[in-house]
XYZ file of C-alpha atoms in Angstrom:
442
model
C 112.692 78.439 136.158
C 115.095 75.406 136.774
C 118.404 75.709 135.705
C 120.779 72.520 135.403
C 123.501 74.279 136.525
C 122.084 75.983 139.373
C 121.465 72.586 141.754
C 123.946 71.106 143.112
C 124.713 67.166 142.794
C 122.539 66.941 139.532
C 123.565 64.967 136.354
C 122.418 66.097 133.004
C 120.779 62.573 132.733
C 118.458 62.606 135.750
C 117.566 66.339 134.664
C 116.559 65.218 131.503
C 114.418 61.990 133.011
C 112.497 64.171 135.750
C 111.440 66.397 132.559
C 110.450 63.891 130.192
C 108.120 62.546 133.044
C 106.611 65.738 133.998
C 105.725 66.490 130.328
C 103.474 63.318 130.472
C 101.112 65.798 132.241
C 101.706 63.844 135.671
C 100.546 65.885 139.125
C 102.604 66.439 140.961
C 102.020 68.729 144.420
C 103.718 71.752 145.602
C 105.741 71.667 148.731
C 104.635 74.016 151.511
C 108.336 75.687 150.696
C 106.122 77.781 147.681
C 102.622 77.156 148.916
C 102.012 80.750 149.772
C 103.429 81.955 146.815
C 101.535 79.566 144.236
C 98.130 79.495 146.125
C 96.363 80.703 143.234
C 97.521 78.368 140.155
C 95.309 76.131 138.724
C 97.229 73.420 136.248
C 97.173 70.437 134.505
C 100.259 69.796 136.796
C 100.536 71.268 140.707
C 104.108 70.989 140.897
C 105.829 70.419 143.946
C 108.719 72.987 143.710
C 111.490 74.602 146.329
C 113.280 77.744 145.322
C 112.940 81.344 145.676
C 111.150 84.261 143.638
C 112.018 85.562 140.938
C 111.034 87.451 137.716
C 111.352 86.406 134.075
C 113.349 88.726 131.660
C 109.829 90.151 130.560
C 109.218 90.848 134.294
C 106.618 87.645 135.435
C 106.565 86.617 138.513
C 108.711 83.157 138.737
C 110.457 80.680 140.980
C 114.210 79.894 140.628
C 114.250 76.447 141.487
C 117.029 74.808 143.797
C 115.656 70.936 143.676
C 114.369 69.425 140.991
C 110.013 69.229 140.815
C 108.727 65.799 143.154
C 106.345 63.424 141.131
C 103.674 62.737 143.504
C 100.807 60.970 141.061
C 100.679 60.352 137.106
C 98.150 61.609 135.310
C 96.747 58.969 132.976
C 94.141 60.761 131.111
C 94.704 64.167 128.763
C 92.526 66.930 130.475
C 89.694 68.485 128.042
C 89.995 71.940 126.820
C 86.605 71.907 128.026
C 83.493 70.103 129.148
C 79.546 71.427 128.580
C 77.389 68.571 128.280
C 74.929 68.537 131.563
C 74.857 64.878 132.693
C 79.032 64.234 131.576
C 79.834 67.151 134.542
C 77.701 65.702 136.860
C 78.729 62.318 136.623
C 82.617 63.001 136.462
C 82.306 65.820 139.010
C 86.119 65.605 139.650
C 87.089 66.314 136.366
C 84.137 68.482 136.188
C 85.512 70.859 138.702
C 89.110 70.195 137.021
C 87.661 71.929 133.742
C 84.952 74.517 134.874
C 85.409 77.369 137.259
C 81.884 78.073 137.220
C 81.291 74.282 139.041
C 84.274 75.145 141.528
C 82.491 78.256 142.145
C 79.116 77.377 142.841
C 80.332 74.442 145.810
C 82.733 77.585 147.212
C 79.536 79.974 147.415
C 77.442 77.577 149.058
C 80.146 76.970 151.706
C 80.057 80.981 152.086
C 76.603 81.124 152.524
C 76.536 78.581 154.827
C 78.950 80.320 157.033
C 77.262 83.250 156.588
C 73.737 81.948 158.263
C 75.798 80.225 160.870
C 77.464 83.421 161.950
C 74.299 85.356 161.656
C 72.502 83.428 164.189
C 75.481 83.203 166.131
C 75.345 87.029 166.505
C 71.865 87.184 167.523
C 72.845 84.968 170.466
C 71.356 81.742 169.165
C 72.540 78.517 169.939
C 73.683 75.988 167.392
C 72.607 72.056 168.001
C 72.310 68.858 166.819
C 69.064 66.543 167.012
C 68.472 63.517 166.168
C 68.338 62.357 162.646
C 67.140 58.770 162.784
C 64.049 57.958 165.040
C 60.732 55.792 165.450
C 58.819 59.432 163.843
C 60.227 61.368 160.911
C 58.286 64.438 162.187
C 57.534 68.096 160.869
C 55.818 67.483 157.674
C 53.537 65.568 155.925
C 56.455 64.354 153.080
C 56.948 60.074 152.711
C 60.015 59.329 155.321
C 62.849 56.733 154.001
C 62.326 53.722 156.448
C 65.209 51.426 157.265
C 65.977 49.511 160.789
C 68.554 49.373 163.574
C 70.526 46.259 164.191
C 70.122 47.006 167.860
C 66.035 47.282 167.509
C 65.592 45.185 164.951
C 62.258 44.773 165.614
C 61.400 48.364 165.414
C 60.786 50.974 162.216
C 63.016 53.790 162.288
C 62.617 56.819 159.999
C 65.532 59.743 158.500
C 64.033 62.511 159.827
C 61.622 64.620 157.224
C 62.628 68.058 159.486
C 64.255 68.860 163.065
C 61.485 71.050 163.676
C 60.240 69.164 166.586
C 63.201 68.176 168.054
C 64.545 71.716 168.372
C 60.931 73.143 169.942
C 61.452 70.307 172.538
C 64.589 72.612 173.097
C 63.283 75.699 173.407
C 60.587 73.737 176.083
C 63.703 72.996 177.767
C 64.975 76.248 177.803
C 66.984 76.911 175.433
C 65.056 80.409 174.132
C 67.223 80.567 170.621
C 68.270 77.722 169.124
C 69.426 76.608 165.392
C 70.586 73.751 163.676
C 72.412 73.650 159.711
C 71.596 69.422 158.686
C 70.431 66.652 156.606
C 67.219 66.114 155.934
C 65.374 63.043 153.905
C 61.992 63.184 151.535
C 61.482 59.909 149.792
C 59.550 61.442 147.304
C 60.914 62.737 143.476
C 63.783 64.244 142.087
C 63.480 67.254 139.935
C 64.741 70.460 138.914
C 64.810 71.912 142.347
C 64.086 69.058 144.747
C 66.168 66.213 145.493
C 65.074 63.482 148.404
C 68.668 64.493 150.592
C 69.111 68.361 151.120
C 70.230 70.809 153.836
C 68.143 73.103 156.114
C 68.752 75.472 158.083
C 66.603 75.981 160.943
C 66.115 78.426 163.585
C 63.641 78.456 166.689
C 63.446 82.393 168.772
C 61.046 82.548 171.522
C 58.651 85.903 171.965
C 59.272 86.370 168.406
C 56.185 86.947 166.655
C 55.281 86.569 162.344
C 56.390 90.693 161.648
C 59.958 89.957 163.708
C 60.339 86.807 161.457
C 60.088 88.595 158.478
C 61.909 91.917 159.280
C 64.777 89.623 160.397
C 64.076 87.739 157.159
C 64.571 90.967 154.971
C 68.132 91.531 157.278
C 69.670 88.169 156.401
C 69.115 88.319 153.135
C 69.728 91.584 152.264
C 73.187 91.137 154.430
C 73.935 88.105 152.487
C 73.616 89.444 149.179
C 75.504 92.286 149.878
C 78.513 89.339 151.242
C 78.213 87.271 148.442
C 78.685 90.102 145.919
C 81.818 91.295 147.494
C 82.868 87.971 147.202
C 81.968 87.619 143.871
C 84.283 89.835 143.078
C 87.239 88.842 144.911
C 87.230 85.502 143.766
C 83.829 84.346 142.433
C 84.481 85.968 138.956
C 82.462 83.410 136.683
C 79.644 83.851 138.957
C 76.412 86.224 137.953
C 74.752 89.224 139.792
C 71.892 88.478 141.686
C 69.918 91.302 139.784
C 67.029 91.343 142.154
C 66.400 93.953 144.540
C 66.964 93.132 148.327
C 66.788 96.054 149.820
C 63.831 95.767 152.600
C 60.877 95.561 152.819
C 59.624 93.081 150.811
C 56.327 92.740 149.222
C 53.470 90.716 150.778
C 50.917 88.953 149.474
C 48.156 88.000 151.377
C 47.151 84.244 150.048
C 43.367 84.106 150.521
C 42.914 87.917 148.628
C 45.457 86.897 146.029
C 43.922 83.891 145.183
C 40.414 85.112 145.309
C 41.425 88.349 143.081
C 42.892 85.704 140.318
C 40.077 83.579 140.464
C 37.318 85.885 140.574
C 35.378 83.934 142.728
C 35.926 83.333 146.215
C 37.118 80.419 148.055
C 34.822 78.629 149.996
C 34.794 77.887 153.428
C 37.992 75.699 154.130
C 36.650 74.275 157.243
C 33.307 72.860 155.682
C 33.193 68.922 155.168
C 32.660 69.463 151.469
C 35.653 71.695 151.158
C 37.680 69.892 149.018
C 34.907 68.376 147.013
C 34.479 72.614 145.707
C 38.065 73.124 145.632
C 38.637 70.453 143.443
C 35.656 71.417 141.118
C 37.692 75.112 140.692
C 40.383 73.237 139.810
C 38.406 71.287 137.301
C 36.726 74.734 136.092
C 40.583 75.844 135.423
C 41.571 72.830 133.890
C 44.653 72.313 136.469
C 44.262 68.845 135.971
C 43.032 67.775 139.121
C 42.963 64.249 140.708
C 40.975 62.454 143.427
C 44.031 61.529 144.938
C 45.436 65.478 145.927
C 44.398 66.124 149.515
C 42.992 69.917 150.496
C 46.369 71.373 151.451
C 48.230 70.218 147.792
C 45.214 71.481 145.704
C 45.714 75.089 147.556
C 49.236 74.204 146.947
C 48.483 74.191 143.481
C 46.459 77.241 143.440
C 49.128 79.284 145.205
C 52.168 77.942 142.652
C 49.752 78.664 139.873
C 48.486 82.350 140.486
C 50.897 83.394 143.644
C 54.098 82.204 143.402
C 54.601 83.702 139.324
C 54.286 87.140 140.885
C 57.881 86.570 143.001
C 60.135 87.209 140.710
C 61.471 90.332 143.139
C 61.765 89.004 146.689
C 58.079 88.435 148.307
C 56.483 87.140 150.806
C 53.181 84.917 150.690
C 51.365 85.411 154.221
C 48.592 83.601 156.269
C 47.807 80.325 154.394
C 44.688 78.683 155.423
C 45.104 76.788 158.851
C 45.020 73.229 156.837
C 48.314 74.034 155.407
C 50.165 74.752 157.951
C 49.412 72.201 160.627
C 52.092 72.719 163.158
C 51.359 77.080 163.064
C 49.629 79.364 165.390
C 45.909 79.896 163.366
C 43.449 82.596 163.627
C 40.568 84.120 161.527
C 41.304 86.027 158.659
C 40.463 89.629 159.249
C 38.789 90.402 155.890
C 36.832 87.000 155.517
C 34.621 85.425 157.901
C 34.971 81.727 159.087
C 38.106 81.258 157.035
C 40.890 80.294 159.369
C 44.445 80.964 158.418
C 48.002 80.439 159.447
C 50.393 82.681 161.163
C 52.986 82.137 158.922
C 54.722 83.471 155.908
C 56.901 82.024 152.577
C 59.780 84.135 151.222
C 60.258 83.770 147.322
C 62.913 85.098 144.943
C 62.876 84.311 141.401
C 59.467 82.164 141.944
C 61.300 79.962 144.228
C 60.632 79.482 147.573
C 63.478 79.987 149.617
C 61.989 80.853 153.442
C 59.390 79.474 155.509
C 58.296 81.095 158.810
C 55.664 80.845 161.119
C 54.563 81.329 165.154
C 54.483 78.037 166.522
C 51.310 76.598 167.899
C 52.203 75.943 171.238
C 48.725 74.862 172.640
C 48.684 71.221 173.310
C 44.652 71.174 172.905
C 44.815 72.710 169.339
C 47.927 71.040 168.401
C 46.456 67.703 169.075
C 43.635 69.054 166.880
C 45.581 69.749 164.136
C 47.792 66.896 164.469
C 44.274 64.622 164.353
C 43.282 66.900 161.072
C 46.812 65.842 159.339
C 46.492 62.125 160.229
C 43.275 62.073 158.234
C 45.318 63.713 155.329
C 47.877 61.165 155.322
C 45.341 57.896 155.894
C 43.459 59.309 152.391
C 46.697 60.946 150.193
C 50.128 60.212 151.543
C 52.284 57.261 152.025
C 53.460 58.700 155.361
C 51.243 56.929 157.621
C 52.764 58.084 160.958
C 50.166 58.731 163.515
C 49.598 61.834 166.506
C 53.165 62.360 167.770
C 52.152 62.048 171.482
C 55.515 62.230 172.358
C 55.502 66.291 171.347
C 52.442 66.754 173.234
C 53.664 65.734 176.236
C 56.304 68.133 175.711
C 54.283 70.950 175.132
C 52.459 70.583 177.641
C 54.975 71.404 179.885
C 54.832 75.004 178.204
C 56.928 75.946 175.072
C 56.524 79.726 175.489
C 55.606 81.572 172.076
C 58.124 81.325 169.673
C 58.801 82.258 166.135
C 60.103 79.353 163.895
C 61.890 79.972 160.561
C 63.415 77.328 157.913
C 65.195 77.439 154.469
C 66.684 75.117 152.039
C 70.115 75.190 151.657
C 70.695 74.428 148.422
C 67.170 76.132 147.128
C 68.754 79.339 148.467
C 72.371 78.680 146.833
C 69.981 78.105 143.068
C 68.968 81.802 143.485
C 71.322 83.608 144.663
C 74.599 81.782 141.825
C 71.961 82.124 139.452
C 72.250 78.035 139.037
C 69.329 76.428 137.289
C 69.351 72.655 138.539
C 69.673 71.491 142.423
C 72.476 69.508 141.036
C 74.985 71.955 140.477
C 74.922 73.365 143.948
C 75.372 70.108 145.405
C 78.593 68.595 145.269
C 77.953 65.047 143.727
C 74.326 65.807 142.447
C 71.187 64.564 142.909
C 70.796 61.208 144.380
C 69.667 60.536 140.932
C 73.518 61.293 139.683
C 74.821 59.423 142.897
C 73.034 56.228 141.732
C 74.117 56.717 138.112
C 78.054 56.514 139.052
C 77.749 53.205 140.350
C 76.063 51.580 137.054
């Protein structure tokens, strides 16, 4: 309430003038004299305003102002009632948020979630880093780096790193037995649905911490953060919806050779034959996948797994021991139940048939590292842009020792899709995909 009467050294003239200009719909800000009190209005205008509380004659809450409201920046458009169509919000993301709680929401729950992981590792005594994100390697995967130079070494490639996996091992070589770091990371590769070529891991190295520990502390953090987010939810995350999967530990498992081998019918053949992919590309062919001489081993088991495997995660599941080609940088051994068929140490969380966790031992043998780091080069030279050779660099360090360690890494933003029930990797990033970035410069 402002009354013309009630401040002192006002004319009737300038009250009039300061009203006509704040019914323009200009912003103006509150003063930290009201801050506390007004913490939770959203308006057209955020008026700056001193007084003191008061209620209305029907009882509301209300200010009874002593100064008049302080202008602080016009408003030159009208604000929508509302805004639904997909690719307007994403390109006027300010106005966006302006309009749609749901939008504020999403960017407020993935800064919960992110402090959530950070203070969950914190607790288990882990210790939070930064590595290097531009080098000579991109390192950790087999995805196309973005390239760019250095005007110091100009005559040198540099690469955004592709994951910090590497660098943080070198750590736990060093000593450092629990280590984590929440970053960037670059793909140059496509933008869909649920990938986009900048996104945020989260990463976490634990040493004597074997595949079963990685899981069961898998099934803690998530069940934990559900359980966070939905009390937030309904403190202030209102337009949000439930989660509506079950958390509670454990989860299912499935093992990937069985799986696969129980959908197919047939079995798989021997992954470490010469012909290998020449027969895994003829099932393929059988199931009318639409295979190409251009997908290496690893994607056409990729394929097989998102096809037959991954449908079955609706309810949070893990996929365990993917054959060794897949997982180049994980401990290996042979599969229990089938003879000659090496597989992985490692295991992939997915809710809602998304993938949201990846976990493995780390291979810390420099002999069958070096192995496996040959095996990968070969994969890149025939299918993949990323033509970076044997990091020799990481042998060396391994063979100073890394003792064994459990490794564990999850998109950021693949985890905030599932759990705010958000469709597109846009909405749970603030600006978009880099697709939407581009877009607002056009």
């Amino acid at each position: 309430m402002c009354n013309f009467r009630e401040i002192d050294g006002l004319t009737l003239q300038s009250f009039k003038t300061a009203f006509h200009e704040l019914q323009r719909g200009d912003v103006v800000r509150k003063s930290t004299h009201v801050a506390a009190l007004n913490g939770n209005i959203r308006l057209i205008m955020i008026q700056g305003l001193t007084g003191r509380p008061d209620r209305t004659a029907t009882g509301e809450l209300t200010l009874r102002l002593s100064t008049l409201p302080k202008l602080m920046s016009p408003c030159l458009h009208s604000l929508p009632t509302e805004l639904r169509d997909p690719e307007t919000r994403i390109r006027n993301r300010s106005l966006d948020f302006m309009v749609n709680p749901k939008s504020t929401q999403v960017i407020l729950a993935k800064s919960e979630i992110t402090q959530y992981l950070r203070q969950f590792f914190l607790e288990d005594g882990q210790t939070e880093v930064q590595t290097p994100i531009l080098a000579e390697a991109a390192g950790g995967a087999t995805a196309r780096p973005f390239v760019t130079t250095a005007t110091e070494f100009y005559d040198r490639r540099l690469s955004l790193r592709i994951a910090p996996e590497l660098w943080l091992k070198r750590l736990v070589v060093g000593g450092f037995d629990r280590v984590f770091e929440i970053g960037p990371s670059f793909r140059n590769e496509g933008i869909d649905l649920t990938h986009n070529p900048e996104f945020t891991t989260c990463e976490f190295y634990r040493a004597y911490t074997d595949l079963e520990e990685l899981m069961q502390l898998t099934e803690l953090l998530i069940e934990g953060l559900a359980k966070h987010l939905a009390e937030r939810t309904r403190q202030k995350l209102s337009e949000l919806p439930a989660l509506n999967v079950n958390v509670h530990p454990p989860f299912k498992k499935l093992d990937f050779v069985s799986e696969i081998e129980k959908a197919l019918g047939r079995s798989l053949p021997k992954l470490t034959e010469s012909d290998a992919s020449e027969q895994v590309l003829q099932i393929l062919a059988d199931l009318s996948l639409q295979p190409t001489a251009s997908c290496s081993l690893p994607q056409m088991l990729d394929k097989l797994s998102a096809t037959f495997l991954e449908p079955q995660c609706w309810q949070p599941t893990f996929i365990i021991h993917h054959p060794e080609c897949m997982s180049p940088l994980s401990k290996s051994f042979e599969h229990p139940s089938f003879q000659g068929q090496p597989v992985a140490a490692r295991a992939e969380l997915f809710i809602k048939g998304k993938e949201i966790a990846n976990m493995y031992e780390e291979e810390n043998s420099p002999f069958e590292q070096r192995r496996k780091f040959t095996e990968q080069v070969q994969y890149r030279a025939r299918f993949s842009d990323n033509h970076s050779g044997v990091d020799e660099q990481y042998l060396e360090a391994l063979e100073w020792g890394l003792p064994p360690v459990g490794g564990w890494g999850c998109g950021i933003e693949r985890l905030c899709m599932v759990l705010t029930g958000t469709s597109r990797i846009g909405d749970v990033m603030s600006f978009g995909t880099l697709k939407n970035v581009i877009a607002r410069s056009q």
